[in-house]
mmCIF file of N, CA and C and ligand atoms in Angstrom:
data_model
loop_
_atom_site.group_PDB
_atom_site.id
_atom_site.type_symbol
_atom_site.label_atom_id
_atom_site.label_comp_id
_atom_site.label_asym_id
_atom_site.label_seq_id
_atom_site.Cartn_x
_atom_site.Cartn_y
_atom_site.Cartn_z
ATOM 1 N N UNK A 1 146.507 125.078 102.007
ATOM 2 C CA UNK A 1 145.534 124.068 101.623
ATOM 3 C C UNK A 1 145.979 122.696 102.144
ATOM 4 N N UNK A 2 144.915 121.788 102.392
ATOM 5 C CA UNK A 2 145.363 120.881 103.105
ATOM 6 C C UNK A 2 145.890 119.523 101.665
ATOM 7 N N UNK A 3 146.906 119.008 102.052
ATOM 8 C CA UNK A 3 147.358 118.388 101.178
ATOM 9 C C UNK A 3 146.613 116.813 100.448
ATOM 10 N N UNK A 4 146.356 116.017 99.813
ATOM 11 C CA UNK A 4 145.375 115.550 98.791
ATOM 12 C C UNK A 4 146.337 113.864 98.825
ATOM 13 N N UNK A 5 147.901 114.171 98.552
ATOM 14 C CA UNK A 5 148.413 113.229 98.162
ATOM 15 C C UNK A 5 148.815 112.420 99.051
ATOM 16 N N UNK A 6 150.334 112.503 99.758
ATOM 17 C CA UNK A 6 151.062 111.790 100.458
ATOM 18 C C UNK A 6 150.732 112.311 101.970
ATOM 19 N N UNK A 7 150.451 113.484 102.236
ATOM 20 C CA UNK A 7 150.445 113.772 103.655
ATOM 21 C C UNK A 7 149.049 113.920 104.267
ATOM 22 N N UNK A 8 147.861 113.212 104.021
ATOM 23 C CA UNK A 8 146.442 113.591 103.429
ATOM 24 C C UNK A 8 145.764 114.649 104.321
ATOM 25 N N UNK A 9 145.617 115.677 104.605
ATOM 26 C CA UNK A 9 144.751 116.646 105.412
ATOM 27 C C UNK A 9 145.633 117.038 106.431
ATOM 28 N N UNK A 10 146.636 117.357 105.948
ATOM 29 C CA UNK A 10 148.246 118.302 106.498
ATOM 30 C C UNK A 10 148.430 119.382 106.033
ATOM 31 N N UNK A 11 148.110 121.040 106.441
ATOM 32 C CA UNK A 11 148.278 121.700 106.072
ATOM 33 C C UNK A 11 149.316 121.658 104.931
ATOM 34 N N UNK A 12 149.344 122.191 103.621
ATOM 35 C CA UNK A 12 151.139 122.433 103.071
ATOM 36 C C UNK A 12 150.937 123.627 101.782
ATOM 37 N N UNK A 13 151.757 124.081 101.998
ATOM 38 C CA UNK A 13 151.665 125.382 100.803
ATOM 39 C C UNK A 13 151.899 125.321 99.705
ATOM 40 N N UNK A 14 152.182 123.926 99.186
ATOM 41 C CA UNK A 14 152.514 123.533 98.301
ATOM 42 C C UNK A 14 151.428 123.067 97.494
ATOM 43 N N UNK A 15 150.230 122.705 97.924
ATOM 44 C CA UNK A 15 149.141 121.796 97.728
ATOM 45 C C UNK A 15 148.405 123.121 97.276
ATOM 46 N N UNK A 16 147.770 122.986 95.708
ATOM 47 C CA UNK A 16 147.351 124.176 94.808
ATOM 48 C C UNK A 16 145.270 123.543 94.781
ATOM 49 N N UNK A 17 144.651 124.073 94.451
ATOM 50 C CA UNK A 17 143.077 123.175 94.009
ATOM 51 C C UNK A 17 143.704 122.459 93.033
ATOM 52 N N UNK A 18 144.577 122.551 91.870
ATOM 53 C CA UNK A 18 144.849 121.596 90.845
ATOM 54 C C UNK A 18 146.034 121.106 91.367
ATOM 55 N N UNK A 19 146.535 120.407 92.677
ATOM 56 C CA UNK A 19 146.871 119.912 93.173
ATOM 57 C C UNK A 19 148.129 119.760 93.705
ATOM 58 N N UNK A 20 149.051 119.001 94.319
ATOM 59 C CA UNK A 20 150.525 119.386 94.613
ATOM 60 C C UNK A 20 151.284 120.216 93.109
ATOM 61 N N UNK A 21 151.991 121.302 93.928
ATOM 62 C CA UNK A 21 152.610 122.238 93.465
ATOM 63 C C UNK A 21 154.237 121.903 92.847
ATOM 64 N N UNK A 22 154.649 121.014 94.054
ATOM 65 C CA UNK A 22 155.926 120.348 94.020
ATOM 66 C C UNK A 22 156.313 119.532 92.794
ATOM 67 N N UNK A 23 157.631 119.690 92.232
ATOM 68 C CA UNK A 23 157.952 118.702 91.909
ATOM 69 C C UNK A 23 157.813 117.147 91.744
ATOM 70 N N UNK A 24 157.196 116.955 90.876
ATOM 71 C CA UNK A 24 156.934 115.528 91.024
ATOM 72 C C UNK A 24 155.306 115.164 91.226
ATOM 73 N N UNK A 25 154.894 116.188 91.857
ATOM 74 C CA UNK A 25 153.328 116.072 92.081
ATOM 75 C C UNK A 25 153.157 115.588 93.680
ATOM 76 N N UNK A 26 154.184 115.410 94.602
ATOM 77 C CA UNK A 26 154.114 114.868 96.244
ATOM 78 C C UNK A 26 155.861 114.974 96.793
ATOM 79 N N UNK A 27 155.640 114.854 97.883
ATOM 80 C CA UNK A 27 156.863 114.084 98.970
ATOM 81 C C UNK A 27 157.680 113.186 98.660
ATOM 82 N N UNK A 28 158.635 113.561 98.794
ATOM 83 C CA UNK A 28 159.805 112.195 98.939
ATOM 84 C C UNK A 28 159.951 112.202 100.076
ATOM 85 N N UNK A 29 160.374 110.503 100.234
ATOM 86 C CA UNK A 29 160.830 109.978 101.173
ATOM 87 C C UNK A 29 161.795 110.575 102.171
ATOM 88 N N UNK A 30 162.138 110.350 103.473
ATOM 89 C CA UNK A 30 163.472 111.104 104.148
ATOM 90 C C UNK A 30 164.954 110.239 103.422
ATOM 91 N N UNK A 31 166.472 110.701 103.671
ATOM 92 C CA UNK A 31 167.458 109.722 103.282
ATOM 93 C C UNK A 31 167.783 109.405 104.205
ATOM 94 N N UNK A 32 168.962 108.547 104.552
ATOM 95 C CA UNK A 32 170.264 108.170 105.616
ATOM 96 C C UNK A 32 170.114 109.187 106.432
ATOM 97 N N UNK A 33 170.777 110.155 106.033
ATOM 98 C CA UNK A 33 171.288 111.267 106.717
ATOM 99 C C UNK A 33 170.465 111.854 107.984
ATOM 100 N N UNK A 34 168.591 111.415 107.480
ATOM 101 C CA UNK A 34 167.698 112.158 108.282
ATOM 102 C C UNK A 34 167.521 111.272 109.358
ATOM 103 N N UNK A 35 168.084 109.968 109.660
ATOM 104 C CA UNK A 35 167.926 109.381 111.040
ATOM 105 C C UNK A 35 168.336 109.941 111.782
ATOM 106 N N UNK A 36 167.395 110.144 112.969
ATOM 107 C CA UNK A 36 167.416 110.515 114.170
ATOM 108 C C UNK A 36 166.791 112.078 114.703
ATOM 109 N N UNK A 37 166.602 112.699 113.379
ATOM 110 C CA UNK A 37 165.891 113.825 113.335
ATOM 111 C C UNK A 37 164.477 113.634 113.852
ATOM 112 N N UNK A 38 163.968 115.152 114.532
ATOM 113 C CA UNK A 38 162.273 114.983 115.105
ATOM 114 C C UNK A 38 161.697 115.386 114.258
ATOM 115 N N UNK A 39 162.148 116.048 112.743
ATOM 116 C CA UNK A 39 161.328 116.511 112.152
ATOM 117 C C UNK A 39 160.496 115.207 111.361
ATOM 118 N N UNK A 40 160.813 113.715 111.517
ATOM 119 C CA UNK A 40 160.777 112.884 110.448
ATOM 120 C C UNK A 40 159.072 112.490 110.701
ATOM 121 N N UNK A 41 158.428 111.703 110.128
ATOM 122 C CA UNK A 41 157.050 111.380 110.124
ATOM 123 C C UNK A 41 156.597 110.513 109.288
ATOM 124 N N UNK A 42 155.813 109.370 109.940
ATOM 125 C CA UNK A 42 155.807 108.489 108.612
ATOM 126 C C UNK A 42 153.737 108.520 108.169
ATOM 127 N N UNK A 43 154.199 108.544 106.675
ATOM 128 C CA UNK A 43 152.763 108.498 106.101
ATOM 129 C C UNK A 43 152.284 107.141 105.088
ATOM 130 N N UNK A 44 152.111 106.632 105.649
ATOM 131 C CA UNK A 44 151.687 105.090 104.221
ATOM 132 C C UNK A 44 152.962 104.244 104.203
ATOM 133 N N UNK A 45 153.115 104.236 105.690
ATOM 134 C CA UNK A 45 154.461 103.474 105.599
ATOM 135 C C UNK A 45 155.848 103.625 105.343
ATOM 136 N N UNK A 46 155.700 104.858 105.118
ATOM 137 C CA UNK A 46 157.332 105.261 104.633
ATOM 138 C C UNK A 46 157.600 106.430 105.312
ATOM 139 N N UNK A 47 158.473 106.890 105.650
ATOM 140 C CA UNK A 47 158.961 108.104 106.439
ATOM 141 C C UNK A 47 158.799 109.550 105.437
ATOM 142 N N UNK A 48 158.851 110.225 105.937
ATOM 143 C CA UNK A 48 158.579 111.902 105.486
ATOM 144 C C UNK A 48 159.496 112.681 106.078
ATOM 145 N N UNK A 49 159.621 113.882 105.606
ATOM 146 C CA UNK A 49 160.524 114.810 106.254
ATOM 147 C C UNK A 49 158.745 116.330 106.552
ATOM 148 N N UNK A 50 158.798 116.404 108.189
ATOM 149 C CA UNK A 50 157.471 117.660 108.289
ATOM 150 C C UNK A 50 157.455 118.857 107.489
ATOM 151 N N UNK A 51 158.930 118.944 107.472
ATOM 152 C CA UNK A 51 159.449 120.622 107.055
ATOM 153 C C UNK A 51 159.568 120.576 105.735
ATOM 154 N N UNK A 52 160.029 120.002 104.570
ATOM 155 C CA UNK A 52 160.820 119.781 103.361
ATOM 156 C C UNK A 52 160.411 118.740 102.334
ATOM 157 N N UNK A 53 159.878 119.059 101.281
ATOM 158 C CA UNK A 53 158.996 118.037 100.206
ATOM 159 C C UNK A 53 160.206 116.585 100.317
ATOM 160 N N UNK A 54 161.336 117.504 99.751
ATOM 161 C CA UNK A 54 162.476 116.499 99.018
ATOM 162 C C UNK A 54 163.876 116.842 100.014
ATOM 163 N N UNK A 55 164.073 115.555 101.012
ATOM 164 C CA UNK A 55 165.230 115.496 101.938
ATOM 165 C C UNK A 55 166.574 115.706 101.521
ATOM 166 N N UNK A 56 166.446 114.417 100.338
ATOM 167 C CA UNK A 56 167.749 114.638 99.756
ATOM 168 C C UNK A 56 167.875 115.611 99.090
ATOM 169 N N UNK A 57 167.367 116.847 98.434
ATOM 170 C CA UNK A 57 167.962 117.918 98.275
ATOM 171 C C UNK A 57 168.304 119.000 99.091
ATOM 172 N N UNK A 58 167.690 118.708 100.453
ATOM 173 C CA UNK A 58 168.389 119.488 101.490
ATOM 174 C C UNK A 58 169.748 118.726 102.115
ATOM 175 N N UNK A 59 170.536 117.798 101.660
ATOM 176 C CA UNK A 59 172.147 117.283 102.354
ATOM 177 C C UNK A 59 172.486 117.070 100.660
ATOM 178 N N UNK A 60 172.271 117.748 99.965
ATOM 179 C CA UNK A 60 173.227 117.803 98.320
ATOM 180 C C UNK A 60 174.298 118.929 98.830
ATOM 181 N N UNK A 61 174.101 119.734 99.296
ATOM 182 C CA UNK A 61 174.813 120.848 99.817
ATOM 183 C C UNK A 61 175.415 121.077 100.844
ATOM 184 N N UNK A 62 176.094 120.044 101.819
ATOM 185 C CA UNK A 62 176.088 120.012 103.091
ATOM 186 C C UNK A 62 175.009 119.412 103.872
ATOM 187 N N UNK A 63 175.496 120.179 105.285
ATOM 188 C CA UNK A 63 174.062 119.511 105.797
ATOM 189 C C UNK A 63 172.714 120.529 105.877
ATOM 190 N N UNK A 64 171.819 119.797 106.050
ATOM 191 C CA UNK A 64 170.081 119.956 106.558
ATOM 192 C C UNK A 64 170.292 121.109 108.013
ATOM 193 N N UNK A 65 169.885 122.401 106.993
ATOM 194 C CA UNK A 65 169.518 123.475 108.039
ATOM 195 C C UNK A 65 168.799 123.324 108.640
ATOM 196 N N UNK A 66 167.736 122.161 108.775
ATOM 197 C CA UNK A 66 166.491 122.036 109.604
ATOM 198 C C UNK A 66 166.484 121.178 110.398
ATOM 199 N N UNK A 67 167.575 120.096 110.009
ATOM 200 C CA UNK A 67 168.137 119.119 111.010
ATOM 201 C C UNK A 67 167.912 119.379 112.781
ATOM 202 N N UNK A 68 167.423 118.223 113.558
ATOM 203 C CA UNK A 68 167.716 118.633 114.771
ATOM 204 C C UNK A 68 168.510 117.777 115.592
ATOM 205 N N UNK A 69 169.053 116.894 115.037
ATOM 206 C CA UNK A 69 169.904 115.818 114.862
ATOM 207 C C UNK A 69 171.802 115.863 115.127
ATOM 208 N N UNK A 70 171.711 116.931 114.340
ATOM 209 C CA UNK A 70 173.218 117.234 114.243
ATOM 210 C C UNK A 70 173.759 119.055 114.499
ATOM 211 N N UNK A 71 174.766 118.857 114.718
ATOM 212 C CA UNK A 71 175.197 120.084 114.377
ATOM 213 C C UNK A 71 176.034 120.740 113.440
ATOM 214 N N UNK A 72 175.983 121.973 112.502
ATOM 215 C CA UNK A 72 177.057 122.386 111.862
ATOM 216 C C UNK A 72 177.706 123.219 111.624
ATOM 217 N N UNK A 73 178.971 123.172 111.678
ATOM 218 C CA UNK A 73 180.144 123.890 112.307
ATOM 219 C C UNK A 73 181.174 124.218 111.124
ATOM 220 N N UNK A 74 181.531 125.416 110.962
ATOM 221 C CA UNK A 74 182.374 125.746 109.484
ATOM 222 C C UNK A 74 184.238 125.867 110.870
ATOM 223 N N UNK A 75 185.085 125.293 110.394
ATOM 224 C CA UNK A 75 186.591 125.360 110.870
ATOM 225 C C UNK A 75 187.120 126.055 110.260
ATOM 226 N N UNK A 76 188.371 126.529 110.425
ATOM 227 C CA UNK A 76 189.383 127.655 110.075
ATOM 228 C C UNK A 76 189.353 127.586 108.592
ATOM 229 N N UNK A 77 189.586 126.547 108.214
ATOM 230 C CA UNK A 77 189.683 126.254 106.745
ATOM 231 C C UNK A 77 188.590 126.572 105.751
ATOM 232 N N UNK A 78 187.429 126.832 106.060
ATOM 233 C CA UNK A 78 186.050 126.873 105.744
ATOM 234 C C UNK A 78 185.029 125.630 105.371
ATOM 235 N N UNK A 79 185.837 124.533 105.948
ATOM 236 C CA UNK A 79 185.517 123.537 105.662
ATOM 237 C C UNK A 79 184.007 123.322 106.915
ATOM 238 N N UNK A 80 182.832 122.473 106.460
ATOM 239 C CA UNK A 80 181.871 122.221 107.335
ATOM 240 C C UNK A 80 182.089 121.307 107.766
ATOM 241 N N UNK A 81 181.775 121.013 109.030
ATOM 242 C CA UNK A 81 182.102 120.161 110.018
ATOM 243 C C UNK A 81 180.540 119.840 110.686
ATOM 244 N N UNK A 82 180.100 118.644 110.081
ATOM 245 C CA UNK A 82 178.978 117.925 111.043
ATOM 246 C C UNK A 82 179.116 116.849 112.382
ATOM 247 N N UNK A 83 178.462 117.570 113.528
ATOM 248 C CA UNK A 83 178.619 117.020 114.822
ATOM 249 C C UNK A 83 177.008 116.176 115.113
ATOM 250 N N UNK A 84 177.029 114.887 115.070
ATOM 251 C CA UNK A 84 175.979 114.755 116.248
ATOM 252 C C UNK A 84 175.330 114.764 117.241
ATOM 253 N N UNK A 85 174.000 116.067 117.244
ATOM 254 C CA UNK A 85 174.014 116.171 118.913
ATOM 255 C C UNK A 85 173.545 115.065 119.678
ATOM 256 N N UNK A 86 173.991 115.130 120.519
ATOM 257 C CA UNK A 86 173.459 113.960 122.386
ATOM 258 C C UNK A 86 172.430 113.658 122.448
ATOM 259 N N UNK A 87 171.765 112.655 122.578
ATOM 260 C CA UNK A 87 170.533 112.822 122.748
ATOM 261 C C UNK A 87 169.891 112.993 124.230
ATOM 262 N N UNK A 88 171.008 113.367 125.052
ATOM 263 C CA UNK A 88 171.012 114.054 126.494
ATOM 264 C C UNK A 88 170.456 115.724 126.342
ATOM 265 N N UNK A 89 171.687 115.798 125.019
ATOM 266 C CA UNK A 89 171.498 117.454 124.906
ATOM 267 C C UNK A 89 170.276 117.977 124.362
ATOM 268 N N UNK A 90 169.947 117.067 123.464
ATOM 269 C CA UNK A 90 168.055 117.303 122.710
ATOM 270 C C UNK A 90 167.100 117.359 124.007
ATOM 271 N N UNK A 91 167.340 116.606 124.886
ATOM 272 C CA UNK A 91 166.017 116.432 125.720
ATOM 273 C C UNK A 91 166.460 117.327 126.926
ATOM 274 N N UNK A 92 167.838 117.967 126.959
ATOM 275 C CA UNK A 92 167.556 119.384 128.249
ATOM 276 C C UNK A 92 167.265 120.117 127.324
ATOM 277 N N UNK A 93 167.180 120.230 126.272
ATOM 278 C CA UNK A 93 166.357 121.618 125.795
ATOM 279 C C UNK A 93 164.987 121.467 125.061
ATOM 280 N N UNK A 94 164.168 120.301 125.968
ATOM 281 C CA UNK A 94 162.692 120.091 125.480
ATOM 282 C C UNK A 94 162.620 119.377 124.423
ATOM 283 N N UNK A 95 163.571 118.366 123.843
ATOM 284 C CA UNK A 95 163.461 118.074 122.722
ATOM 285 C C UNK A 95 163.660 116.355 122.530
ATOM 286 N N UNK A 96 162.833 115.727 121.798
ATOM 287 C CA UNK A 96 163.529 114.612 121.766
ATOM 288 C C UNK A 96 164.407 113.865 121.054
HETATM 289 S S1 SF4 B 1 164.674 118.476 108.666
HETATM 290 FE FE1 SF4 B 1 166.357 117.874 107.274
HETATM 291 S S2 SF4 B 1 167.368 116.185 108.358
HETATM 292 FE FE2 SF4 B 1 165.367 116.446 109.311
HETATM 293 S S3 SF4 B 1 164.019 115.012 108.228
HETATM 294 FE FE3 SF4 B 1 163.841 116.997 107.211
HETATM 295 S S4 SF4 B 1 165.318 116.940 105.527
HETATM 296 FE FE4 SF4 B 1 165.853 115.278 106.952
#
């Protein structure tokens, strides 16, 4: 259904006839973390995340599996290790 609130006539699966499904009743904002990502989008002035209602609960846990921004890398230790990709390397693989 196409969404009513923050993203207005954006597909989202979240968006019920009695209206956002989500938490809160809409979208949060993107955080820090999501600069430089392509997934980001701004609606009414404020940035969005395309993929994910609520940003900051996708980097409470590490990082953003959806990220296209960075990379992440677990080391011997099991520790995660976030890399920023190039923005050479985003755009040889079609990306900006
Ligand atoms: S995909 Fe992840 S990093 Fe990118 S904008 Fe969405 S929440 Fe932020």
């Amino acid at each position: 259904m196409k969404c009513m609130t923050i993203k207005k006539g954006v597909e989202c699966a979240l968006m019920t006839s009695e209206g956002c499904s989500y938490l809160g009743a809409h979208c949060h904002p993107v955080v820090e973390k999501c600069e430089g990502c392509d997934r980001t989008t701004e609606f009414q002035g404020k940035i969005y995340c395309k993929s994910y209602p609520e940003p900051a609960a996708k980097w409470e846990r590490g990082a953003c599996n959806f990220a296209t921004h960075i990379q992440a890398t677990v080391d011997k230790t099991g520790k995660v290790k976030i890399n920023p990709l190039k923005a050479s390397k985003r755009a040889a693989r079609g990306r900006r």
